[in-house]
DNA sequence: TCGATCCTGTAG
DNA sequence: CTACAGGATCGA
């Protein structure tokens, strides 16, 4: 269930726990997560390498290994990546696990198995990530940048926000929340939104993501996996039929691109 | 650019 | 049983 904030929280935790650790052995449990790469090849490539850095690009976790190789992990819908004290502690639904030299384990748990894990050299990674859009929490993500991205786009703004080739990291929840706060109708073509309202939207995107990063950090701030922190309270997401927190009107759910969109038809126009 | 598809679990 | 789930990719 990870969008940018959850992925960022995972990265933060891995940075603390994994930097300097050496991988004794890697095990890919689900064949399909490595895509076109061979499972055995991936296991071989990571063996004996140490973790030097952990970073994030969009929803991708990048684990930089010694020898200039990078392991890329995408959590998909249900993935989680975390360190356990003993690599022999292995839950069901593991897509992959890694035995660390100090006996700990790095686990890639993923019930639905829609996540991905592959290993690249610097150039291969660059190719893999080309096409990813702007980082919404970077300095380059200005109102001007957003309006350039949105210019002439006929796509509904909600789908536009979720399109990773334009903006990298927003998903179904935070796209809906940002649009609610900016009072923009999710069905509106992205290119038809005024410069001023796009500026406002940029602000709500950043605010929603920053807030969610903090919240997600709390959710991950205990051993094992992720727990939803108590203060995770979306305004509209998942609240079909409930009163809008701003105007009291009924929150609606519609389908866009095969996903649910929640919004307040009275506030968002 | 839309719809089907990859998977598994859970709620109704 | 069906519908749906915080994702991404592929083909028509």
mmCIF file of C-alpha atoms (C1' of nucleotides) in Angstrom:
data_model
loop_
_atom_site.group_PDB
_atom_site.id
_atom_site.type_symbol
_atom_site.label_atom_id
_atom_site.label_comp_id
_atom_site.label_asym_id
_atom_site.label_seq_id
_atom_site.Cartn_x
_atom_site.Cartn_y
_atom_site.Cartn_z
ATOM 1 C CA UNK A 1 0.000 0.000 0.000
ATOM 2 C CA UNK A 2 2.860 2.282 -0.535
ATOM 3 C CA UNK A 3 3.001 5.642 -2.159
ATOM 4 C CA UNK A 4 5.929 8.015 -1.897
ATOM 5 C CA UNK A 5 5.593 8.677 1.855
ATOM 6 C CA UNK A 6 5.538 5.013 2.813
ATOM 7 C CA UNK A 7 8.421 4.277 0.480
ATOM 8 C CA UNK A 8 10.370 7.180 1.967
ATOM 9 C CA UNK A 9 9.713 5.866 5.464
ATOM 10 C CA UNK A 10 10.975 2.429 4.462
ATOM 11 C CA UNK A 11 14.104 4.030 3.036
ATOM 12 C CA UNK A 12 14.695 5.996 6.208
ATOM 13 C CA UNK A 13 14.511 2.908 8.316
ATOM 14 C CA UNK A 14 16.755 0.924 6.002
ATOM 15 C CA UNK A 15 19.282 3.737 6.052
ATOM 16 C CA UNK A 16 19.577 3.373 9.797
ATOM 17 C CA UNK A 17 19.645 -0.389 9.914
ATOM 18 C CA UNK A 18 21.200 -1.540 6.693
ATOM 19 C CA UNK A 19 24.071 0.762 5.771
ATOM 20 C CA UNK A 20 27.316 -1.144 6.164
ATOM 21 C CA UNK A 21 25.639 -4.529 6.297
ATOM 22 C CA UNK A 22 26.952 -7.245 4.034
ATOM 23 C CA UNK A 23 24.726 -9.640 2.129
ATOM 24 C CA UNK A 24 25.813 -13.226 2.630
ATOM 25 C CA UNK A 25 23.157 -14.668 0.374
ATOM 26 C CA UNK A 26 20.053 -13.599 -1.489
ATOM 27 C CA UNK A 27 16.987 -15.718 -2.217
ATOM 28 C CA UNK A 28 14.361 -14.820 -4.752
ATOM 29 C CA UNK A 29 11.239 -16.679 -3.740
ATOM 30 C CA UNK A 30 8.900 -15.512 -6.490
ATOM 31 C CA UNK A 31 10.233 -15.813 -9.957
ATOM 32 C CA UNK A 32 8.236 -13.039 -11.549
ATOM 33 C CA UNK A 33 9.483 -10.179 -9.336
ATOM 34 C CA UNK A 34 12.786 -9.942 -11.189
ATOM 35 C CA UNK A 35 11.042 -9.396 -14.515
ATOM 36 C CA UNK A 36 13.340 -10.175 -17.406
ATOM 37 C CA UNK A 37 16.313 -10.785 -15.120
ATOM 38 C CA UNK A 38 17.174 -14.307 -14.148
ATOM 39 C CA UNK A 39 16.546 -15.142 -10.533
ATOM 40 C CA UNK A 40 19.842 -16.975 -10.077
ATOM 41 C CA UNK A 41 21.706 -14.148 -11.709
ATOM 42 C CA UNK A 42 20.221 -11.636 -9.266
ATOM 43 C CA UNK A 43 21.109 -13.845 -6.298
ATOM 44 C CA UNK A 44 24.646 -14.160 -7.583
ATOM 45 C CA UNK A 45 25.046 -10.437 -8.205
ATOM 46 C CA UNK A 46 24.195 -9.413 -4.651
ATOM 47 C CA UNK A 47 26.177 -12.104 -2.869
ATOM 48 C CA UNK A 48 29.001 -10.741 -0.735
ATOM 49 C CA UNK A 49 28.207 -7.094 -1.387
ATOM 50 C CA UNK A 50 27.761 -4.422 1.248
ATOM 51 C CA UNK A 51 25.078 -1.787 1.406
ATOM 52 C CA UNK A 52 26.581 1.644 0.895
ATOM 53 C CA UNK A 53 23.572 3.894 0.472
ATOM 54 C CA UNK A 54 19.808 3.777 0.346
ATOM 55 C CA UNK A 55 17.873 6.237 -1.733
ATOM 56 C CA UNK A 56 14.519 6.677 -3.409
ATOM 57 C CA UNK A 57 13.294 7.702 -6.838
ATOM 58 C CA UNK A 58 9.526 7.972 -7.095
ATOM 59 C CA UNK A 59 8.228 4.795 -5.504
ATOM 60 C CA UNK A 60 11.460 2.906 -6.185
ATOM 61 C CA UNK A 61 13.799 1.972 -3.352
ATOM 62 C CA UNK A 62 17.422 2.023 -4.454
ATOM 63 C CA UNK A 63 19.881 0.010 -2.417
ATOM 64 C CA UNK A 64 23.359 0.892 -3.560
ATOM 65 C CA UNK A 65 25.812 -1.931 -3.149
ATOM 66 C CA UNK A 66 29.575 -2.138 -3.194
ATOM 67 C CA UNK A 67 31.004 -2.567 -6.657
ATOM 68 C CA UNK A 68 28.633 -0.010 -8.187
ATOM 69 C CA UNK A 69 25.581 -2.231 -8.381
ATOM 70 C CA UNK A 70 22.164 -1.044 -7.354
ATOM 71 C CA UNK A 71 19.285 -3.179 -6.202
ATOM 72 C CA UNK A 72 15.962 -1.640 -7.110
ATOM 73 C CA UNK A 73 12.878 -2.630 -5.135
ATOM 74 C CA UNK A 74 9.350 -1.596 -5.984
ATOM 75 C CA UNK A 75 6.784 -2.477 -3.336
ATOM 76 C CA UNK A 76 3.802 -2.686 -5.659
ATOM 77 C CA UNK A 77 0.471 -2.653 -3.836
ATOM 78 C CA UNK A 78 1.256 -4.755 -0.799
ATOM 79 C CA UNK A 79 5.011 -4.900 -0.483
ATOM 80 C CA UNK A 80 7.155 -4.176 2.531
ATOM 81 C CA UNK A 81 10.924 -4.264 2.928
ATOM 82 C CA UNK A 82 12.454 -4.466 6.365
ATOM 83 C CA UNK A 83 15.201 -5.871 8.530
ATOM 84 C CA UNK A 84 14.663 -8.613 11.088
ATOM 85 C CA UNK A 85 17.102 -9.630 13.834
ATOM 86 C CA UNK A 86 17.402 -13.203 12.570
ATOM 87 C CA UNK A 87 17.199 -14.219 8.934
ATOM 88 C CA UNK A 88 15.585 -17.494 9.929
ATOM 89 C CA UNK A 89 12.478 -15.585 11.024
ATOM 90 C CA UNK A 90 10.555 -15.759 7.806
ATOM 91 C CA UNK A 91 6.855 -15.021 7.416
ATOM 92 C CA UNK A 92 4.731 -16.395 4.619
ATOM 93 C CA UNK A 93 4.358 -14.417 1.385
ATOM 94 C CA UNK A 94 8.016 -13.542 1.046
ATOM 95 C CA UNK A 95 8.976 -12.436 -2.427
ATOM 96 C CA UNK A 96 12.647 -12.422 -1.482
ATOM 97 C CA UNK A 97 14.923 -12.541 1.513
ATOM 98 C CA UNK A 98 18.536 -11.784 2.177
ATOM 99 C CA UNK A 99 20.751 -13.311 4.763
ATOM 100 C CA UNK A 100 23.103 -10.688 6.167
ATOM 101 C CA UNK A 101 26.639 -11.442 7.335
ATOM 102 C CA UNK A 102 25.738 -10.545 10.930
ATOM 103 C CA UNK A 103 22.873 -13.027 10.960
ATOM 104 C CA UNK A 104 20.077 -10.530 10.451
ATOM 105 C CA UNK A 105 17.688 -10.753 7.542
ATOM 106 C CA UNK A 106 16.400 -8.309 4.970
ATOM 107 C CA UNK A 107 12.886 -9.351 3.983
ATOM 108 C CA UNK A 108 10.786 -8.409 0.998
ATOM 109 C CA UNK A 109 7.301 -9.394 2.031
ATOM 110 C CA UNK A 110 4.529 -8.996 -0.518
ATOM 111 C CA UNK A 111 1.202 -10.796 -0.354
ATOM 112 C CA UNK A 112 0.010 -9.998 -3.820
ATOM 113 C CA UNK A 113 3.407 -10.327 -5.393
ATOM 114 C CA UNK A 114 3.016 -7.312 -7.633
ATOM 115 C CA UNK A 115 6.289 -5.795 -6.476
ATOM 116 C CA UNK A 116 9.590 -5.903 -8.302
ATOM 117 C CA UNK A 117 13.240 -6.417 -7.480
ATOM 118 C CA UNK A 118 16.148 -6.210 -9.868
ATOM 119 C CA UNK A 119 19.849 -5.361 -9.894
ATOM 120 C CA UNK A 120 21.618 -2.959 -12.240
ATOM 121 C CA UNK A 121 24.855 -1.195 -12.870
ATOM 122 C CA UNK A 122 24.696 2.588 -12.930
ATOM 123 C CA UNK A 123 23.831 2.782 -16.572
ATOM 124 C CA UNK A 124 21.248 0.030 -16.412
ATOM 125 C CA UNK A 125 19.538 1.754 -13.533
ATOM 126 C CA UNK A 126 19.472 5.025 -15.403
ATOM 127 C CA UNK A 127 17.747 3.264 -18.284
ATOM 128 C CA UNK A 128 15.312 1.570 -15.948
ATOM 129 C CA UNK A 129 14.304 4.870 -14.402
ATOM 130 C CA UNK A 130 14.184 7.016 -17.506
ATOM 131 C CA UNK A 131 10.693 8.198 -18.070
ATOM 132 C CA UNK A 132 10.036 8.761 -14.407
ATOM 133 C CA UNK A 133 8.666 12.219 -13.814
ATOM 134 C CA UNK A 134 9.383 15.029 -11.372
ATOM 135 C CA UNK A 135 10.133 14.426 -7.710
ATOM 136 C CA UNK A 136 7.326 16.272 -5.937
ATOM 137 C CA UNK A 137 9.433 16.949 -2.835
ATOM 138 C CA UNK A 138 12.342 18.414 -4.750
ATOM 139 C CA UNK A 139 13.104 22.069 -5.351
ATOM 140 C CA UNK A 140 12.426 21.657 -9.041
ATOM 141 C CA UNK A 141 8.777 20.922 -8.368
ATOM 142 C CA UNK A 142 7.511 24.482 -8.642
ATOM 143 C CA UNK A 143 4.152 25.850 -9.711
ATOM 144 C CA UNK A 144 5.782 26.749 -12.987
ATOM 145 C CA UNK A 145 7.028 23.184 -13.435
ATOM 146 C CA UNK A 146 3.595 21.763 -12.701
ATOM 147 C CA UNK A 147 1.908 24.066 -15.169
ATOM 148 C CA UNK A 148 4.407 23.092 -17.865
ATOM 149 C CA UNK A 149 3.665 19.431 -17.150
ATOM 150 C CA UNK A 150 -0.079 19.995 -17.261
ATOM 151 C CA UNK A 151 -0.099 22.169 -20.357
ATOM 152 C CA UNK A 152 -2.320 20.761 -23.103
ATOM 153 C CA UNK A 153 -2.959 17.554 -21.183
ATOM 154 C CA UNK A 154 -6.525 16.409 -21.741
ATOM 155 C CA UNK A 155 -6.314 13.615 -19.204
ATOM 156 C CA UNK A 156 -8.390 14.044 -16.005
ATOM 157 C CA UNK A 157 -6.191 15.722 -13.415
ATOM 158 C CA UNK A 158 -6.438 12.822 -10.963
ATOM 159 C CA UNK A 159 -4.971 10.414 -13.532
ATOM 160 C CA UNK A 160 -2.444 13.032 -14.517
ATOM 161 C CA UNK A 161 -1.235 13.234 -10.917
ATOM 162 C CA UNK A 162 -0.933 9.458 -10.684
ATOM 163 C CA UNK A 163 0.970 9.135 -13.947
ATOM 164 C CA UNK A 164 4.518 8.310 -12.839
ATOM 165 C CA UNK A 165 5.938 9.656 -16.089
ATOM 166 C CA UNK A 166 4.804 13.127 -15.103
ATOM 167 C CA UNK A 167 5.096 13.185 -11.323
ATOM 168 C CA UNK A 168 6.831 10.320 -9.537
ATOM 169 C CA UNK A 169 5.424 9.107 -6.261
ATOM 170 C CA UNK A 170 1.789 10.091 -6.016
ATOM 171 C CA UNK A 171 -0.735 7.282 -5.852
ATOM 172 C CA UNK A 172 -4.450 6.868 -5.405
ATOM 173 C CA UNK A 173 -4.750 8.174 -1.857
ATOM 174 C CA UNK A 174 -2.552 11.235 -1.909
ATOM 175 C CA UNK A 175 -3.671 12.309 -5.368
ATOM 176 C CA UNK A 176 -7.254 12.354 -4.088
ATOM 177 C CA UNK A 177 -6.280 14.143 -0.892
ATOM 178 C CA UNK A 178 -4.241 16.820 -2.661
ATOM 179 C CA UNK A 179 -7.113 17.507 -5.060
ATOM 180 C CA UNK A 180 -9.547 17.789 -2.189
ATOM 181 C CA UNK A 181 -7.386 20.332 -0.381
ATOM 182 C CA UNK A 182 -6.938 22.316 -3.587
ATOM 183 C CA UNK A 183 -10.714 22.105 -4.203
ATOM 184 C CA UNK A 184 -10.227 20.787 -7.717
ATOM 185 C CA UNK A 185 -12.608 18.367 -9.428
ATOM 186 C CA UNK A 186 -10.609 15.184 -10.184
ATOM 187 C CA UNK A 187 -12.382 14.831 -13.563
ATOM 188 C CA UNK A 188 -11.161 18.181 -14.838
ATOM 189 C CA UNK A 189 -8.667 17.946 -17.706
ATOM 190 C CA UNK A 190 -5.231 18.806 -16.325
ATOM 191 C CA UNK A 191 -4.585 21.301 -19.094
ATOM 192 C CA UNK A 192 -7.751 23.247 -18.342
ATOM 193 C CA UNK A 193 -6.741 24.258 -14.818
ATOM 194 C CA UNK A 194 -5.629 27.833 -14.283
ATOM 195 C CA UNK A 195 -2.078 28.697 -13.410
ATOM 196 C CA UNK A 196 -3.184 29.976 -10.000
ATOM 197 C CA UNK A 197 -5.030 26.799 -9.147
ATOM 198 C CA UNK A 198 -2.079 24.677 -10.269
ATOM 199 C CA UNK A 199 0.089 26.728 -7.950
ATOM 200 C CA UNK A 200 -2.332 25.917 -5.137
ATOM 201 C CA UNK A 201 -2.315 22.267 -6.169
ATOM 202 C CA UNK A 202 1.461 22.154 -6.029
ATOM 203 C CA UNK A 203 1.190 23.430 -2.466
ATOM 204 C CA UNK A 204 -1.335 20.827 -1.377
ATOM 205 C CA UNK A 205 0.643 18.018 -3.009
ATOM 206 C CA UNK A 206 3.741 18.993 -1.085
ATOM 207 C CA UNK A 207 1.819 19.512 2.149
ATOM 208 C CA UNK A 208 -0.007 16.198 1.897
ATOM 209 C CA UNK A 209 3.192 14.302 1.113
ATOM 210 C CA UNK A 210 5.252 15.941 3.853
ATOM 211 C CA UNK A 211 2.589 15.281 6.422
ATOM 212 C CA UNK A 212 2.248 11.689 5.247
ATOM 213 C CA UNK A 213 5.993 11.082 5.407
ATOM 214 C CA UNK A 214 5.930 12.021 9.096
ATOM 215 C CA UNK A 215 2.900 9.854 9.676
ATOM 216 C CA UNK A 216 4.416 6.921 7.820
ATOM 217 C CA UNK A 217 7.630 7.221 9.821
ATOM 218 C CA UNK A 218 5.605 6.686 12.962
ATOM 219 C CA UNK A 219 3.902 3.740 11.303
ATOM 220 C CA UNK A 220 7.223 2.098 10.624
ATOM 221 C CA UNK A 221 8.849 3.085 13.870
ATOM 222 C CA UNK A 222 8.634 -0.320 15.455
ATOM 223 C CA UNK A 223 10.205 -3.674 14.799
ATOM 224 C CA UNK A 224 8.815 -5.740 11.961
ATOM 225 C CA UNK A 225 6.455 -4.303 9.440
ATOM 226 C CA UNK A 226 4.223 -1.319 9.070
ATOM 227 C CA UNK A 227 1.400 -0.285 11.360
ATOM 228 C CA UNK A 228 -0.991 2.420 10.360
ATOM 229 C CA UNK A 229 -0.502 5.288 12.798
ATOM 230 C CA UNK A 230 -3.664 6.428 14.584
ATOM 231 C CA UNK A 231 -3.537 9.874 13.056
ATOM 232 C CA UNK A 232 -3.859 8.555 9.502
ATOM 233 C CA UNK A 233 -7.168 10.206 8.636
ATOM 234 C CA UNK A 234 -7.862 10.974 4.992
ATOM 235 C CA UNK A 235 -10.380 13.686 4.232
ATOM 236 C CA UNK A 236 -11.999 11.871 1.335
ATOM 237 C CA UNK A 237 -10.175 8.639 0.494
ATOM 238 C CA UNK A 238 -12.263 5.591 1.379
ATOM 239 C CA UNK A 239 -15.104 7.732 2.697
ATOM 240 C CA UNK A 240 -17.858 7.295 0.155
ATOM 241 C CA UNK A 241 -21.184 8.505 1.538
ATOM 242 C CA UNK A 242 -19.634 10.178 4.567
ATOM 243 C CA UNK A 243 -19.924 13.923 5.153
ATOM 244 C CA UNK A 244 -17.252 16.153 3.679
ATOM 245 C CA UNK A 245 -15.094 17.572 6.490
ATOM 246 C CA UNK A 246 -15.269 21.008 4.864
ATOM 247 C CA UNK A 247 -18.902 21.459 3.799
ATOM 248 C CA UNK A 248 -20.786 18.468 5.155
ATOM 249 C CA UNK A 249 -21.840 17.358 1.686
ATOM 250 C CA UNK A 250 -21.749 13.705 0.711
ATOM 251 C CA UNK A 251 -18.430 12.318 -0.478
ATOM 252 C CA UNK A 252 -18.705 10.514 -3.794
ATOM 253 C CA UNK A 253 -16.827 7.631 -5.316
ATOM 254 C CA UNK A 254 -16.313 7.345 -9.064
ATOM 255 C CA UNK A 255 -14.104 5.153 -11.239
ATOM 256 C CA UNK A 256 -11.164 6.645 -13.090
ATOM 257 C CA UNK A 257 -8.694 4.511 -14.962
ATOM 258 C CA UNK A 258 -10.048 1.438 -13.251
ATOM 259 C CA UNK A 259 -9.408 2.854 -9.787
ATOM 260 C CA UNK A 260 -11.673 4.522 -7.269
ATOM 261 C CA UNK A 261 -11.630 8.273 -6.906
ATOM 262 C CA UNK A 262 -13.161 9.861 -3.837
ATOM 263 C CA UNK A 263 -14.103 13.508 -3.804
ATOM 264 C CA UNK A 264 -16.580 16.113 -2.626
ATOM 265 C CA UNK A 265 -18.613 17.311 -5.613
ATOM 266 C CA UNK A 266 -19.615 20.426 -3.723
ATOM 267 C CA UNK A 267 -16.142 21.623 -2.729
ATOM 268 C CA UNK A 268 -14.238 20.385 -5.753
ATOM 269 C CA UNK A 269 -14.992 22.150 -9.020
ATOM 270 C "C1'" DT B 1 -5.826 6.357 -23.825
ATOM 271 C "C1'" DC B 2 -8.727 2.741 -22.248
ATOM 272 C "C1'" DG B 3 -9.202 -1.947 -20.564
ATOM 273 C "C1'" DA B 4 -7.308 -6.260 -19.305
ATOM 274 C "C1'" DT B 5 -3.869 -8.390 -16.631
ATOM 275 C "C1'" DC B 6 -0.486 -9.806 -13.161
ATOM 276 C "C1'" DC B 7 -1.528 -11.882 -7.843
ATOM 277 C "C1'" DT B 8 -3.830 -12.774 -3.119
ATOM 278 C "C1'" DG B 9 -6.718 -11.383 0.660
ATOM 279 C "C1'" DT B 10 -10.750 -9.468 2.682
ATOM 280 C "C1'" DA B 11 -15.261 -7.280 3.089
ATOM 281 C "C1'" DG B 12 -19.959 -7.397 1.866
ATOM 282 C "C1'" DC C 1 -20.361 -15.542 -4.694
ATOM 283 C "C1'" DT C 2 -18.696 -10.551 -6.363
ATOM 284 C "C1'" DA C 3 -16.260 -6.343 -5.741
ATOM 285 C "C1'" DC C 4 -12.433 -4.181 -4.515
ATOM 286 C "C1'" DA C 5 -7.614 -3.248 -2.777
ATOM 287 C "C1'" DG C 6 -2.444 2.927 -1.448
ATOM 288 C "C1'" DG C 7 0.635 -0.252 -8.687
ATOM 289 C "C1'" DA C 8 2.367 -0.645 -13.254
ATOM 290 C "C1'" DT C 9 2.538 -2.605 -17.826
ATOM 291 C "C1'" DC C 10 0.947 -4.260 -22.026
ATOM 292 C "C1'" DG C 11 -1.823 -4.619 -26.102
ATOM 293 C "C1'" DA C 12 -5.706 -3.166 -28.986
#
